[in-house]
Amino acid sequence: MKTKLLMFIMFAVLVLGSLSAVDELQVVKDVTAEHLNLDPNNIDKSDHFIFDLGATNFQRLKIIDELAEIFEIDIPDEEAENLTTVGNVSAYLAKD
């Protein structure tokens, strides 16, 4: 079930035509916070999903899957394994 925030992000994609006008880092923080019951303001770019934010590997992969859906991209499993920090994911999304 999508939250109101995630529905807003998806609506912004429809209105703007892409997420290039939306801050990728903030979207990563918001989705991560939603999955891990954290305050997005307390999530930093350098935070490691597992070691700093307390996520399991399964939760990390679910976050990445949801971000791939929001950004309408495919993230191969081999690449997803290397996306271990909030900043890594944000940079990956920004390059696409």
mmCIF file of C-alpha atoms in Angstrom:
data_model
loop_
_atom_site.group_PDB
_atom_site.id
_atom_site.type_symbol
_atom_site.label_atom_id
_atom_site.label_comp_id
_atom_site.label_asym_id
_atom_site.label_seq_id
_atom_site.Cartn_x
_atom_site.Cartn_y
_atom_site.Cartn_z
ATOM 1 C CA MET A 1 0.000 0.000 0.000
ATOM 2 C CA LYS A 2 1.394 3.365 -1.030
ATOM 3 C CA THR A 3 1.368 6.236 1.419
ATOM 4 C CA LYS A 4 0.135 9.715 0.595
ATOM 5 C CA LEU A 5 3.737 10.872 0.218
ATOM 6 C CA LEU A 6 4.567 8.178 -2.314
ATOM 7 C CA MET A 7 1.346 8.866 -4.175
ATOM 8 C CA PHE A 8 2.361 12.542 -4.317
ATOM 9 C CA ILE A 9 5.763 11.608 -5.740
ATOM 10 C CA MET A 10 4.150 9.439 -8.390
ATOM 11 C CA PHE A 11 1.710 12.256 -9.193
ATOM 12 C CA ALA A 12 4.670 14.640 -9.563
ATOM 13 C CA VAL A 13 6.165 12.262 -12.109
ATOM 14 C CA LEU A 14 2.983 12.390 -14.137
ATOM 15 C CA VAL A 15 2.713 16.174 -13.955
ATOM 16 C CA LEU A 16 6.398 16.951 -14.532
ATOM 17 C CA GLY A 17 6.986 14.186 -17.047
ATOM 18 C CA SER A 18 10.039 12.961 -15.150
ATOM 19 C CA LEU A 19 11.672 13.094 -11.773
ATOM 20 C CA SER A 20 14.506 15.292 -13.023
ATOM 21 C CA ALA A 21 12.757 18.246 -11.401
ATOM 22 C CA VAL A 22 12.407 16.384 -8.113
ATOM 23 C CA ASP A 23 15.341 15.971 -5.768
ATOM 24 C CA GLU A 24 16.371 12.306 -6.006
ATOM 25 C CA LEU A 25 18.042 12.400 -2.598
ATOM 26 C CA GLN A 26 14.849 13.575 -0.901
ATOM 27 C CA VAL A 27 12.818 10.858 -2.608
ATOM 28 C CA VAL A 28 15.333 8.225 -1.445
ATOM 29 C CA LYS A 29 15.155 9.607 2.095
ATOM 30 C CA ASP A 30 11.346 9.660 2.063
ATOM 31 C CA VAL A 31 10.981 6.100 0.756
ATOM 32 C CA THR A 32 13.641 4.836 3.160
ATOM 33 C CA ALA A 33 11.969 6.578 6.083
ATOM 34 C CA GLU A 34 8.628 5.075 5.125
ATOM 35 C CA HIS A 35 10.022 1.535 5.005
ATOM 36 C CA LEU A 36 12.066 1.802 8.191
ATOM 37 C CA ASN A 37 9.723 4.010 10.250
ATOM 38 C CA LEU A 38 12.301 6.790 10.502
ATOM 39 C CA ASP A 39 12.201 10.563 10.237
ATOM 40 C CA PRO A 40 13.537 11.492 6.773
ATOM 41 C CA ASN A 41 15.210 14.550 8.315
ATOM 42 C CA ASN A 42 17.436 12.201 10.321
ATOM 43 C CA ILE A 43 18.675 10.321 7.252
ATOM 44 C CA ASP A 44 21.967 11.441 5.734
ATOM 45 C CA LYS A 45 23.427 10.865 2.295
ATOM 46 C CA SER A 46 26.295 8.863 3.811
ATOM 47 C CA ASP A 47 24.028 6.523 5.818
ATOM 48 C CA HIS A 48 24.471 2.824 5.123
ATOM 49 C CA PHE A 49 21.092 1.107 4.961
ATOM 50 C CA ILE A 50 22.120 -1.800 7.176
ATOM 51 C CA PHE A 51 24.840 -0.442 9.457
ATOM 52 C CA ASP A 52 23.496 3.078 10.055
ATOM 53 C CA LEU A 53 19.756 2.791 9.498
ATOM 54 C CA GLY A 54 19.190 -0.729 10.841
ATOM 55 C CA ALA A 55 17.636 -2.171 7.689
ATOM 56 C CA THR A 56 17.858 -5.836 6.829
ATOM 57 C CA ASN A 57 19.197 -6.745 3.406
ATOM 58 C CA PHE A 58 15.641 -7.661 2.391
ATOM 59 C CA GLN A 59 14.376 -4.210 3.448
ATOM 60 C CA ARG A 60 17.216 -2.534 1.526
ATOM 61 C CA LEU A 61 16.262 -4.418 -1.620
ATOM 62 C CA LYS A 62 12.557 -3.576 -1.154
ATOM 63 C CA ILE A 63 13.482 0.116 -0.868
ATOM 64 C CA ILE A 64 15.529 -0.110 -4.066
ATOM 65 C CA ASP A 65 12.690 -1.955 -5.843
ATOM 66 C CA GLU A 66 10.182 0.707 -4.854
ATOM 67 C CA LEU A 67 12.523 3.496 -5.999
ATOM 68 C CA ALA A 68 13.005 1.729 -9.328
ATOM 69 C CA GLU A 69 9.223 1.637 -9.704
ATOM 70 C CA ILE A 70 8.857 5.327 -8.835
ATOM 71 C CA PHE A 71 11.654 6.366 -11.191
ATOM 72 C CA GLU A 72 10.391 3.943 -13.838
ATOM 73 C CA ILE A 73 13.772 2.284 -14.339
ATOM 74 C CA ASP A 74 15.160 -1.222 -14.102
ATOM 75 C CA ILE A 75 17.951 -1.801 -11.602
ATOM 76 C CA PRO A 76 19.680 -5.126 -12.305
ATOM 77 C CA ASP A 77 20.255 -7.339 -9.254
ATOM 78 C CA GLU A 78 24.032 -7.146 -9.735
ATOM 79 C CA GLU A 79 23.904 -3.346 -9.490
ATOM 80 C CA ALA A 80 21.385 -3.330 -6.628
ATOM 81 C CA GLU A 81 23.839 -5.372 -4.536
ATOM 82 C CA ASN A 82 26.301 -2.447 -4.709
ATOM 83 C CA LEU A 83 23.761 0.192 -3.676
ATOM 84 C CA THR A 84 24.400 0.159 0.051
ATOM 85 C CA THR A 85 24.094 3.822 1.066
ATOM 86 C CA VAL A 86 21.450 6.483 0.617
ATOM 87 C CA GLY A 87 23.932 8.484 -1.459
ATOM 88 C CA ASN A 88 24.781 5.514 -3.709
ATOM 89 C CA VAL A 89 21.132 5.023 -4.539
ATOM 90 C CA SER A 90 20.516 8.729 -5.087
ATOM 91 C CA ALA A 91 23.501 9.016 -7.444
ATOM 92 C CA TYR A 92 22.381 5.914 -9.356
ATOM 93 C CA LEU A 93 18.909 7.357 -9.842
ATOM 94 C CA ALA A 94 20.280 10.751 -10.894
ATOM 95 C CA LYS A 95 22.464 9.266 -13.615
ATOM 96 C CA ASP A 96 19.611 7.508 -15.342
#
